[in-house]
Coordinates of C-alpha atoms in Angstrom, one line a residue:
X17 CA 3.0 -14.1 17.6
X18 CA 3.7 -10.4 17.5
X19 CA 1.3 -7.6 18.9
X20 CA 0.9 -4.0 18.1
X21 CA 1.1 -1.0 20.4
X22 CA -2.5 0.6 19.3
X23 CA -1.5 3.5 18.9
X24 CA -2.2 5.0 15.1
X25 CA 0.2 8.1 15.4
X26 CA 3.3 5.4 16.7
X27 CA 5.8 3.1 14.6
X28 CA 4.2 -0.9 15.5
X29 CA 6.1 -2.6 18.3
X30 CA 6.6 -6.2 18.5
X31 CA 6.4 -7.3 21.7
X32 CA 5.2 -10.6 23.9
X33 CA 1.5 -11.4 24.6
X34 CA 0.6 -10.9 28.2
X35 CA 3.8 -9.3 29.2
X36 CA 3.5 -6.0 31.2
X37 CA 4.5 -3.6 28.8
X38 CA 1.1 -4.6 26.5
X39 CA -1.3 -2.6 28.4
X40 CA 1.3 -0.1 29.8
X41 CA 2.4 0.9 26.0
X42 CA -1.2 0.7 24.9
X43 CA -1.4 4.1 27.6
X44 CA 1.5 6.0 26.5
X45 CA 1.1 8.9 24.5
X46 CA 3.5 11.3 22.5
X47 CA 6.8 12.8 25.1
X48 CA 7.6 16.2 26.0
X49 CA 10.8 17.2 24.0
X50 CA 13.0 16.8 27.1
X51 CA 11.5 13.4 27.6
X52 CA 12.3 12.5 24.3
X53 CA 15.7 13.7 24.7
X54 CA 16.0 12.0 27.5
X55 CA 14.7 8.3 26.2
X56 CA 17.2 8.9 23.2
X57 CA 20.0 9.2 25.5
X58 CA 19.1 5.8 27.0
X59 CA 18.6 4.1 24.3
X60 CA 22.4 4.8 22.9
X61 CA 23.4 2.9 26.0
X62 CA 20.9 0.1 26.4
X63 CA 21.9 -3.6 25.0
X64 CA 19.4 -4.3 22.3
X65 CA 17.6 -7.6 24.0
X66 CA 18.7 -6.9 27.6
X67 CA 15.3 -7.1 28.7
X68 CA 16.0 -6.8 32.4
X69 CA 18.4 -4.0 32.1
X70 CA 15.9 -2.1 30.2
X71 CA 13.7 -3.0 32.5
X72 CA 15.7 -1.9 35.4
X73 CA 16.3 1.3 34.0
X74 CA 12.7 1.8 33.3
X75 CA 12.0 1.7 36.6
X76 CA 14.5 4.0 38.0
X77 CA 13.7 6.7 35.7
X78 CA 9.7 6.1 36.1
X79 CA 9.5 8.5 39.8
X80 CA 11.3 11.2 37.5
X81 CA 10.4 11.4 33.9
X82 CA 6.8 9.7 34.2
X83 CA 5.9 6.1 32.6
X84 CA 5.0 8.0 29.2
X85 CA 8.2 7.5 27.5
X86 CA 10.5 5.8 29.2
X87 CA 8.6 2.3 28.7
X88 CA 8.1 3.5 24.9
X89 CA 11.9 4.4 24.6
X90 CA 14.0 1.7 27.2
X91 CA 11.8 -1.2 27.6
X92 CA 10.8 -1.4 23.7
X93 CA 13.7 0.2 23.0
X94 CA 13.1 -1.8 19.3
X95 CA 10.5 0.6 18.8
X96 CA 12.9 2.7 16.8
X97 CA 15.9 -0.8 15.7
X98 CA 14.0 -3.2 15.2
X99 CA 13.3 -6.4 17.2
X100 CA 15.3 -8.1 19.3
X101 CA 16.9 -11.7 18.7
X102 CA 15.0 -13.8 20.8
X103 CA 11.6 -12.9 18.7
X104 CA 13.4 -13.1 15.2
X105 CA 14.8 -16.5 16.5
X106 CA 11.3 -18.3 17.2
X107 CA 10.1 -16.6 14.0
X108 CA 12.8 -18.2 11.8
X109 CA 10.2 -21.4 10.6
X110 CA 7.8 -18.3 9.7
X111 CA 10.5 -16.5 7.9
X112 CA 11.8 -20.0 6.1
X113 CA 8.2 -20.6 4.4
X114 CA 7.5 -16.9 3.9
X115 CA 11.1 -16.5 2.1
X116 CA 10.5 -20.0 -0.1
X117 CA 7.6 -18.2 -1.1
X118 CA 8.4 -14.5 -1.8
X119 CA 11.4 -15.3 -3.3
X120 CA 10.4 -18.2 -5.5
X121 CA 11.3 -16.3 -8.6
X122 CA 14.9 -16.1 -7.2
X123 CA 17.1 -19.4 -9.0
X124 CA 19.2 -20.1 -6.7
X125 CA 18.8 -21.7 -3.3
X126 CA 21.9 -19.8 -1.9
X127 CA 20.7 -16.9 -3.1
X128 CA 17.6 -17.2 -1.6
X129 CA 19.7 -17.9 1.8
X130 CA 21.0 -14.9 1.6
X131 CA 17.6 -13.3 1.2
X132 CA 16.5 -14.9 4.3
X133 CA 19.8 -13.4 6.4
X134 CA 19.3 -10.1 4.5
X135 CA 15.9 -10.2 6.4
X136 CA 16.8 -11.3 9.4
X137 CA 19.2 -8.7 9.6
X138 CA 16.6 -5.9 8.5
X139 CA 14.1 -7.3 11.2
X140 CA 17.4 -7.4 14.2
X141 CA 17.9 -5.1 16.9
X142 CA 20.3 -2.6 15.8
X143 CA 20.3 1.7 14.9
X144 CA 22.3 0.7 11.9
X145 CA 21.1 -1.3 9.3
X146 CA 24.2 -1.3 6.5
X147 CA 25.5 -4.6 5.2
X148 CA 28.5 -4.9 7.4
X149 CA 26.3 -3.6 11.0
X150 CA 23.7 -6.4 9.7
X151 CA 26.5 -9.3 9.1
X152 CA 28.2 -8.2 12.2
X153 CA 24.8 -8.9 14.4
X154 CA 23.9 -12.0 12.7
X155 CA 25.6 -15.6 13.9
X156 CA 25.6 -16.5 9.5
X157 CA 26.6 -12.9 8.5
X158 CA 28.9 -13.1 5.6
X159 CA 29.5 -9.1 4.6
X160 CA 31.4 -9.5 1.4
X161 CA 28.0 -12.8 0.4
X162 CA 25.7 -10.3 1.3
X163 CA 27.3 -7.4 -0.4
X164 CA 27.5 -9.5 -3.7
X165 CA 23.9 -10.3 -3.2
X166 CA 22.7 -6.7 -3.2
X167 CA 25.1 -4.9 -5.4
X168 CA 25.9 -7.0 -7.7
X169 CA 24.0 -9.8 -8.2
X170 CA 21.6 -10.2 -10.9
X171 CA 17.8 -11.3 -9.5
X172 CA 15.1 -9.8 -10.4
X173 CA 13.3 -7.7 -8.0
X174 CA 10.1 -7.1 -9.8
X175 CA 8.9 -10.5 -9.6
X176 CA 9.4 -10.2 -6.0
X177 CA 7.5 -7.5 -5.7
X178 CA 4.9 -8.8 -7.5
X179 CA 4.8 -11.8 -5.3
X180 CA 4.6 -9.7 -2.0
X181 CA 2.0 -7.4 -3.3
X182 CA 0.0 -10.2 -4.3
X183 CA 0.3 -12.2 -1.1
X184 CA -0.5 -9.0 1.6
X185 CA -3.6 -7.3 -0.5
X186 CA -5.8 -9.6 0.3
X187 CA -4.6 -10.1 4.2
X188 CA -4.4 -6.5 4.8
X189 CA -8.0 -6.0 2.8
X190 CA -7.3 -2.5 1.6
X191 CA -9.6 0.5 1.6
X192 CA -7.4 2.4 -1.0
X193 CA -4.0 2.7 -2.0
X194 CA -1.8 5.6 -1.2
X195 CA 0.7 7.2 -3.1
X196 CA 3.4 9.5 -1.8
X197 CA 7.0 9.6 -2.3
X198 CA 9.7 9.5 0.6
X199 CA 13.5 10.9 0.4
X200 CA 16.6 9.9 1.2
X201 CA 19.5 12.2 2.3
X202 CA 22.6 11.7 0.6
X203 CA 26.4 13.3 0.6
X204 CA 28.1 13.4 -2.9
X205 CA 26.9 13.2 -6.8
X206 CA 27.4 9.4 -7.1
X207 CA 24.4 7.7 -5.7
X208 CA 22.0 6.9 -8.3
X209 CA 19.6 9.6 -9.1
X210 CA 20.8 11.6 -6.5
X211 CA 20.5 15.6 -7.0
X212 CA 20.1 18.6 -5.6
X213 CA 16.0 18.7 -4.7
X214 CA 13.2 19.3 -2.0
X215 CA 13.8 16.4 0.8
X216 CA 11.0 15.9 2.7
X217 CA 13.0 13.6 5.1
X218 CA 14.8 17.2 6.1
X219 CA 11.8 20.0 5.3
X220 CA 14.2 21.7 2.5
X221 CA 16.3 21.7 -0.7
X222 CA 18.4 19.3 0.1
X223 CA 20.8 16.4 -1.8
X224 CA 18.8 13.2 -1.8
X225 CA 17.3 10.9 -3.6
X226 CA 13.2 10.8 -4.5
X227 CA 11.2 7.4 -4.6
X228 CA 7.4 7.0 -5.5
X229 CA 5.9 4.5 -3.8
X230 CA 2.2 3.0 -3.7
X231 CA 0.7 1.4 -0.5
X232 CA -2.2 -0.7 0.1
X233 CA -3.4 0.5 3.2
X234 CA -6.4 -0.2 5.7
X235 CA -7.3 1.1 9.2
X236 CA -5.3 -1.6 10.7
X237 CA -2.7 -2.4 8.4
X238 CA -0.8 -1.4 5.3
X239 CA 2.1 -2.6 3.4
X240 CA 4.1 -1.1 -0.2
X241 CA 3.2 -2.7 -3.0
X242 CA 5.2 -0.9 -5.4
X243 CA 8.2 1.1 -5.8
X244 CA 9.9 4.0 -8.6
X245 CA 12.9 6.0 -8.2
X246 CA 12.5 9.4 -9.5
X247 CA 15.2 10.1 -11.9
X248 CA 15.9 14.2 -12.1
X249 CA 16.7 15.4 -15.3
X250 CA 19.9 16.3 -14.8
X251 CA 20.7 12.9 -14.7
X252 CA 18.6 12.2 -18.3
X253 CA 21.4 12.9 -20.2
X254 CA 24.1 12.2 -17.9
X255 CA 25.8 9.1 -19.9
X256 CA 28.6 9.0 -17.5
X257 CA 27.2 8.9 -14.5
X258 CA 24.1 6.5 -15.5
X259 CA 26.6 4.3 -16.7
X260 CA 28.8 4.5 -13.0
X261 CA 25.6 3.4 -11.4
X262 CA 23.7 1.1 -13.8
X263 CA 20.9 2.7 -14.7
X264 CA 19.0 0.9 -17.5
X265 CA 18.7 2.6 -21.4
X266 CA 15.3 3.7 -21.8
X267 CA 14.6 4.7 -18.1
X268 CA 14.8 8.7 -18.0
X269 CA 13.3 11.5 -16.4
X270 CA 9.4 11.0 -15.4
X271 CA 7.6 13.5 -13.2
X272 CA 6.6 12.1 -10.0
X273 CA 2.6 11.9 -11.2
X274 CA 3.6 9.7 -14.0
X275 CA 5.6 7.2 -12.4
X276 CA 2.0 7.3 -9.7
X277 CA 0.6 6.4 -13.2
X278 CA 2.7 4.5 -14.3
X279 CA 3.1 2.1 -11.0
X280 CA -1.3 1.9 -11.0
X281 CA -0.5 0.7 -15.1
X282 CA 2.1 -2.2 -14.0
X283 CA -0.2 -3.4 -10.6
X284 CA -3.6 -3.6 -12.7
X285 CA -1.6 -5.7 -15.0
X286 CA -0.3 -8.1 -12.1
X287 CA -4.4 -8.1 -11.3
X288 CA -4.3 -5.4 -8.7
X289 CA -6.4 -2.7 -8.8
X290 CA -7.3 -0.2 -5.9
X291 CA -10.5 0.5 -4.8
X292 CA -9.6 4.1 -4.1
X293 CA -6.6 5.9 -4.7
X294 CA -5.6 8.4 -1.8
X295 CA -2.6 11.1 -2.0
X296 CA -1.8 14.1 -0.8
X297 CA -1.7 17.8 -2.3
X298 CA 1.9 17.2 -3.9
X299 CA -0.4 14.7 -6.2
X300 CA -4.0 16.4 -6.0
X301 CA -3.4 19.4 -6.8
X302 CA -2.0 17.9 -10.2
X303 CA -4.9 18.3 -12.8
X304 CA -3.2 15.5 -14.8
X305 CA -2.4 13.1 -12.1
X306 CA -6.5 13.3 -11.1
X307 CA -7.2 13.4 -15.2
X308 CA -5.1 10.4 -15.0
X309 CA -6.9 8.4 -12.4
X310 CA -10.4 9.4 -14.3
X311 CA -9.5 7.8 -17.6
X312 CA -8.4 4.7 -15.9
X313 CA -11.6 4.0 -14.1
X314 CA -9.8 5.0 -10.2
X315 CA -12.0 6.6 -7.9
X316 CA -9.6 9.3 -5.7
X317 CA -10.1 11.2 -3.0
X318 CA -7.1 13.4 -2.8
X319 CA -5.9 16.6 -1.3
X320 CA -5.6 19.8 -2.6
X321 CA -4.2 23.4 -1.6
X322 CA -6.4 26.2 -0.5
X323 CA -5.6 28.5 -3.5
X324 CA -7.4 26.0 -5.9
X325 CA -9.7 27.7 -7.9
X326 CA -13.0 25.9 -8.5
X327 CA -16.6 27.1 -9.9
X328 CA -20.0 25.8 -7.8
X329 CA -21.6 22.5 -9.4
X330 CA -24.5 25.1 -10.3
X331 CA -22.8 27.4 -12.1
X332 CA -23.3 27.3 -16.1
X333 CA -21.0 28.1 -19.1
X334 CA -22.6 30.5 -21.5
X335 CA -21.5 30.8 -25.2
X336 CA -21.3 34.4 -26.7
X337 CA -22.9 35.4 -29.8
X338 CA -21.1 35.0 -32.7
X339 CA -20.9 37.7 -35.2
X340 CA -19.7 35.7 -38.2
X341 CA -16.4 36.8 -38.2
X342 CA -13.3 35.1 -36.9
X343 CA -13.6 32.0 -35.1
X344 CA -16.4 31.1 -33.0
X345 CA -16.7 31.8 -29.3
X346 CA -16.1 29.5 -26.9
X347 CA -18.3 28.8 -24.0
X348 CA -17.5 30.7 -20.5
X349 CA -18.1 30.6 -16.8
X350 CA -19.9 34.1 -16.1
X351 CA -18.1 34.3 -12.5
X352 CA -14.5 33.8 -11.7
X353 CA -14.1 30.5 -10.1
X354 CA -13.1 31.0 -5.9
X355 CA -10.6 29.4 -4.2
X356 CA -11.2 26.4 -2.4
X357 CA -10.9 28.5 1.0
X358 CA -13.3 30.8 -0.2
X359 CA -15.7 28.9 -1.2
X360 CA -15.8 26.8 1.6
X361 CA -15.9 29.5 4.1
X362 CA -19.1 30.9 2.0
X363 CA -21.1 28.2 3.2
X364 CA -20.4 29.2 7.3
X365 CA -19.7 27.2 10.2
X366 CA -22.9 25.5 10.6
X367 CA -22.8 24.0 7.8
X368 CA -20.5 21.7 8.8
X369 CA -21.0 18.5 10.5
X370 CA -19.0 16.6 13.1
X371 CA -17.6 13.3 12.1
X372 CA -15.5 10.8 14.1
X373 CA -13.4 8.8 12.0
X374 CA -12.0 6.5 13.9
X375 CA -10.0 6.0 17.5
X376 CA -7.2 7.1 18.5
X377 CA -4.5 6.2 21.4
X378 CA -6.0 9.7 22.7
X379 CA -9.9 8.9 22.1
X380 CA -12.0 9.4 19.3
X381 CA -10.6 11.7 16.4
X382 CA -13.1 13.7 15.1
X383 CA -13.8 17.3 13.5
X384 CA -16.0 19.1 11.3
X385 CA -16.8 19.0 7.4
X386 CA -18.4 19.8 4.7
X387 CA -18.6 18.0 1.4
X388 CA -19.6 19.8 -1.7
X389 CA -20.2 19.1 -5.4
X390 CA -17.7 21.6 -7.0
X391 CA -16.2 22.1 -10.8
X392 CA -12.3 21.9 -10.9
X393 CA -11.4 25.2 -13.0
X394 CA -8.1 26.8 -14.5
X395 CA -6.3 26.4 -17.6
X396 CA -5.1 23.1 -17.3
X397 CA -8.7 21.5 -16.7
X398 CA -10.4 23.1 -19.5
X399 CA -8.1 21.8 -21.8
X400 CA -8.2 18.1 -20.5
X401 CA -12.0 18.5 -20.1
X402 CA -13.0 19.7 -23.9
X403 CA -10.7 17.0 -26.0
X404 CA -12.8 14.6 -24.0
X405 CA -16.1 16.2 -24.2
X406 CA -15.6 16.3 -27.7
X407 CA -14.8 12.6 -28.3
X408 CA -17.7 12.0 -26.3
X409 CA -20.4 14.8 -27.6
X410 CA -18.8 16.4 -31.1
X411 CA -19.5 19.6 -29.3
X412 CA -17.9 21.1 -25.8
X413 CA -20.7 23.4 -24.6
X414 CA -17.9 24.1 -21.9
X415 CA -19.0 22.4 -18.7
X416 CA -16.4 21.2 -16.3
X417 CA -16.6 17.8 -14.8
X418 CA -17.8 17.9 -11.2
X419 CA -16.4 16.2 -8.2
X420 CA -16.9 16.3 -4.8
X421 CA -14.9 19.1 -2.2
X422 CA -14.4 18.1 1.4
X423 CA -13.6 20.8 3.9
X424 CA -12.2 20.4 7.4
X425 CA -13.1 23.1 10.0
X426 CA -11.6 21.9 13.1
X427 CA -13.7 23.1 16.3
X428 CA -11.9 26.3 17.7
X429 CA -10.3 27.4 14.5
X430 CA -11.0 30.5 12.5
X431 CA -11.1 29.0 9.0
X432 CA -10.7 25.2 7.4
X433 CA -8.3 23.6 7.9
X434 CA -7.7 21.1 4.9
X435 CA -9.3 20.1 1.8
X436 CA -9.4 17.0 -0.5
X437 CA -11.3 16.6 -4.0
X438 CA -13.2 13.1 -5.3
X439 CA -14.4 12.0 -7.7
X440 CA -16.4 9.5 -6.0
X441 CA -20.0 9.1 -6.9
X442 CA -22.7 12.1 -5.8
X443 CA -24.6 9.9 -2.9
X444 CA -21.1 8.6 -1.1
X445 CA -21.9 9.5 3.1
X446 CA -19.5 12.1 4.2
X447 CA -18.5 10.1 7.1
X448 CA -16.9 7.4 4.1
X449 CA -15.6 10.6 2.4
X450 CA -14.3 11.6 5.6
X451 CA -12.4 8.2 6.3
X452 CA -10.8 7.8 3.1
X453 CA -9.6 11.0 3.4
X454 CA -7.9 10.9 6.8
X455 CA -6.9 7.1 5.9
X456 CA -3.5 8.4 4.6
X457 CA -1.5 8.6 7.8
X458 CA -1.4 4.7 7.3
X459 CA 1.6 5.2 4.7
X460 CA 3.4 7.7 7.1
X461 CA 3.2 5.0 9.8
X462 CA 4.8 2.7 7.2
X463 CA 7.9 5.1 6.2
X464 CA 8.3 5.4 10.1
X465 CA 8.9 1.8 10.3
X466 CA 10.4 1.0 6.9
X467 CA 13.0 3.9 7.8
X468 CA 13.9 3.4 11.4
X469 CA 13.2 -0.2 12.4
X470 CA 14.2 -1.8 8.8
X471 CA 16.7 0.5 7.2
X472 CA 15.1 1.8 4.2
X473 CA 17.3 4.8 3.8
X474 CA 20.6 2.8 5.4
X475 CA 21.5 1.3 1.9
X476 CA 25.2 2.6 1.5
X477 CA 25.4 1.9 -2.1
X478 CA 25.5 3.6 -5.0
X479 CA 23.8 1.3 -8.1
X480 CA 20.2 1.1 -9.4
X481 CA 20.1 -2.9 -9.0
X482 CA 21.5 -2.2 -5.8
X483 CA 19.1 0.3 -4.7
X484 CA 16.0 -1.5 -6.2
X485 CA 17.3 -4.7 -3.9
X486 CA 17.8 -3.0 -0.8
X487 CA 14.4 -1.4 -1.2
X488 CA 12.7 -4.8 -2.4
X489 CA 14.0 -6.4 0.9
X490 CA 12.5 -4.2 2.9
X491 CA 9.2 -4.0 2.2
X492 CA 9.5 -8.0 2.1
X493 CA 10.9 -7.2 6.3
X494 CA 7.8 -5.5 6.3
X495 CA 5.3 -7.7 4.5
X496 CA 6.8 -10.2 7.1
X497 CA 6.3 -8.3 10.0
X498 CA 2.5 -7.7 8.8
X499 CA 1.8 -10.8 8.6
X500 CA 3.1 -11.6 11.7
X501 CA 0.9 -8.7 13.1
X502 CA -2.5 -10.0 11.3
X503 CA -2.2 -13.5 12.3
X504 CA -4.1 -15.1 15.0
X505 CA -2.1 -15.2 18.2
X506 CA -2.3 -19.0 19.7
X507 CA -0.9 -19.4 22.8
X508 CA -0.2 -22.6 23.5
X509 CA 2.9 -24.4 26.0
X510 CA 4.4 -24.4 22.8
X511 CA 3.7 -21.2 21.6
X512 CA 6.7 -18.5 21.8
X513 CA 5.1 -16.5 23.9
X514 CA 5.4 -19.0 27.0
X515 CA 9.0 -19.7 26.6
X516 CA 11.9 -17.8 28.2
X517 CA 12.3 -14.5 27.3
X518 CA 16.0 -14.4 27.7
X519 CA 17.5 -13.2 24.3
X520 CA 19.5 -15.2 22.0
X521 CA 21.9 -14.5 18.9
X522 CA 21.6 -17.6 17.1
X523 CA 20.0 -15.5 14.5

């Protein structure tokens, strides 16, 4: 019903099967910044669904700023609002069956109506996606019905949650999981859990709220399957304000690694488990979080910084002689560990090996690594490594679990480029190492659509329940949308994609 744009590095696009922008969007490739500039300027005037006058424009433009992003920017100008009415219309007995399903757990039958027009109005054409912009584009939009839904009423959104997650692992057929967390800008000291922190949405401190979130993702498709809002300690202890905006008793400040942990704990008990977990440095570099994954049974392939220390997998501990006084000696690396840089570098360019991971709307992506069997060093991972060893053994004799290093040396550059630690068994090929590695743009793709064709960070409310429903019908917009995606196309004279493509707003 829906196809993508295949292109990995893009936000999907919903478009018709067999129309001319397929193959012509299929071509384009990332805009010069005055191109860009230039499609955003169009796209503040174009009439979300005025196919023709998109289209018109399209061509006008074409002579002077190239096809490469003015198709991209006027003709799918839903790339970046959503889609337009004509598609959510002739998805509506989709939507109907999906919603009677996903929000099963929801009592009431009006509420569930409202979930489905919450969705619809997620999914619409639109640069805004706030309650009142959504009820003003929808033909059944009720502002004050659909504010009561969100804010204030009472459904549970876990069991939602639960319900998408289990429905889209098995479609999307995950190679790992990702974890990352995504920010949200915000003005004032009101909005729940909002402080004063690093915003990634911005590339500085910034005011903003912090979620975790946990995808299932694949080389084709990905989806959220769970959500936490960091909470920042100086709103721990904040009874007044936790009280303005809902929060419940019991739910305090976690670092962002735990709530990782904590989200893995409450999936595996739904049945879910990942077959690789795969995050970037913010979470690698944590000796706890990777501790974490280990004593759960998670394989991880993760990245980490350059100034990680780490000792070669051949280098041995040695244990002093004890004199009989004092306490005994505890075993030692002889060497200082290197940094990961370092150590890499040691090995010299021809040790690594090109890889192609997979293809890209530019050709094949490929670049040169290195894998290595490495011990983790530094304070923190001596002290989670002996407890264990000791449980295990009754005596640390002060070796550090190994794991695997991957290096990236990209042709033409001086030194490597990036690095990522696993934990996955000796014998795995480096081009599988290399794929699970690089798999992780899949959950950048996803806050690239959740943000600017669904409205993730458009919820203008201030409440946890609100918050966790806002975010819940989202990634259900999204779930939808992937489904939509994976499903075989049949293209019948029934199908939607013979009909007129003259937009409608009976949505």
């Amino acid at each position: 019903m829906f196809n993508v744009v295949a292109d990995p590095g893009a936000l999907p696009r919903y478009h018709k099967a067999g129309r001319l922008g397929g193959p012509l969007a299929r071509l384009l490739i990332a805009g010069t910044v005055p191109v860009v500039v230039l499609g955003t300027m169009i796209r503040v005037f174009a009439v979300p669904g005025a196919r023709v006058f998109r289209l018109f424009i399209a061509v006008l433009l074409s002579p002077l700023v190239g096809l490469r992003y003015v198709f991209l920017s006027v003709l799918f100008e839903g790339m970046l609002w959503g889609v337009d009415a004509f598609e959510v219309n002739r998805a509506r007995a989709k939507l109907a069956l999906f919603v009677a399903d996903v929000f099963a757990s929801v009592p009431r039958k009006d509420q569930r109506a409202k979930g489905d027009c919450y969705l619809r109005g997620l999914m619409l054409d639109g640069r805004r996606k706030s309650i009142q912009a959504m009820a003003e584009r929808l033909a059944d939009g009720n502002e004050q019905n659909l504010q009561q839904f969100v804010n204030q009423s009472t459904w549970d959104p876990v069991p939602v949650r639960r319900r998408i997650a289990e429905r889209m692992v098995p479609q999307i057929g995950p190679a790992a999981w990702a974890v990352d967390d995504v920010s949200f800008p915000k003005d004032g000291k009101m909005s729940v859990a909002v402080a004063p922190q690093y915003c990634g949405a911005l590339g500085k401190q910034a005011n903003c709220q912090v979620a975790v979130s946990v995808h299932a993702v694949s080389d084709t498709a990905s989806c959220p399957l769970q959500w936490r809002l960091f909470v920042p300690q100086e709103w721990a202890h904040d009874a007044a304000r936790r009280k303005k905006t809902g929060i419940p008793e019991g739910v305090g400040h976690r670092e962002k690694w735990r709530l990782a942990l904590d989200t893995f704990d409450e999936l595996a008990g739904w049945g879910l488990v990942p077959p690789v977990v795969v995050a970037d440095a913010g979470y690698g570099q944590n000796a706890d979080f990777r501790d974490g994954l280990s004593k759960r049974g998670i394989s991880y392939v993760v990245a980490v910084r350059s100034d990680m220390t780490l000792h070669p997998h051949s280098a041995e501990p040695l244990t002093p002689p004890w004199s009989g006084k004092g306490r005994k000696p505890q075993p030692r690396y002889r060497r200082k560990p290197s940094p990961v840089s370092a150590l890499a570098m040691s090995h010299g360019r021809p040790a690594f090996h090109e890889v192609t991971w997979r293809q890209g709307s530019r050709g094949p992506m490929r670049s040169r690594f290195l894998a290595l069997r490495v011990r983790p060093a530094g304070v923190r991972a001596r002290r989670l490594a002996q407890p264990a060893a000791t449980t295990e053994h009754r005596h640390w004799d002060g070796v550090l679990p190994e794991v695997t290093l991957l290096a990236e040396w990209p042709e033409g550059a001086e030194a490597p480029s990036d690095y990522w630690l696993s934990n996955l068994p000796a014998g795995t090929p480096l081009p599988e190492l290399v794929r699970l590695a690089k798999i992780r743009w899949r959950i950048e793709h996803d806050y690239r659509e959740l943000k600017h064709g669904l409205g993730l960070d458009h919820f203008e409310g201030r409440s946890w329940v609100g918050w966790h429903h806002h975010v819940t019908l989202v990634t259900a917009a999204h779930a939808f949308l992937t489904e939509q995606r994976l499903a075989p196309k049949a293209d019948t004279a029934d199908s939607p994609s013979t009909r007129s493509s003259m937009p409608s707003r009976t949505c």
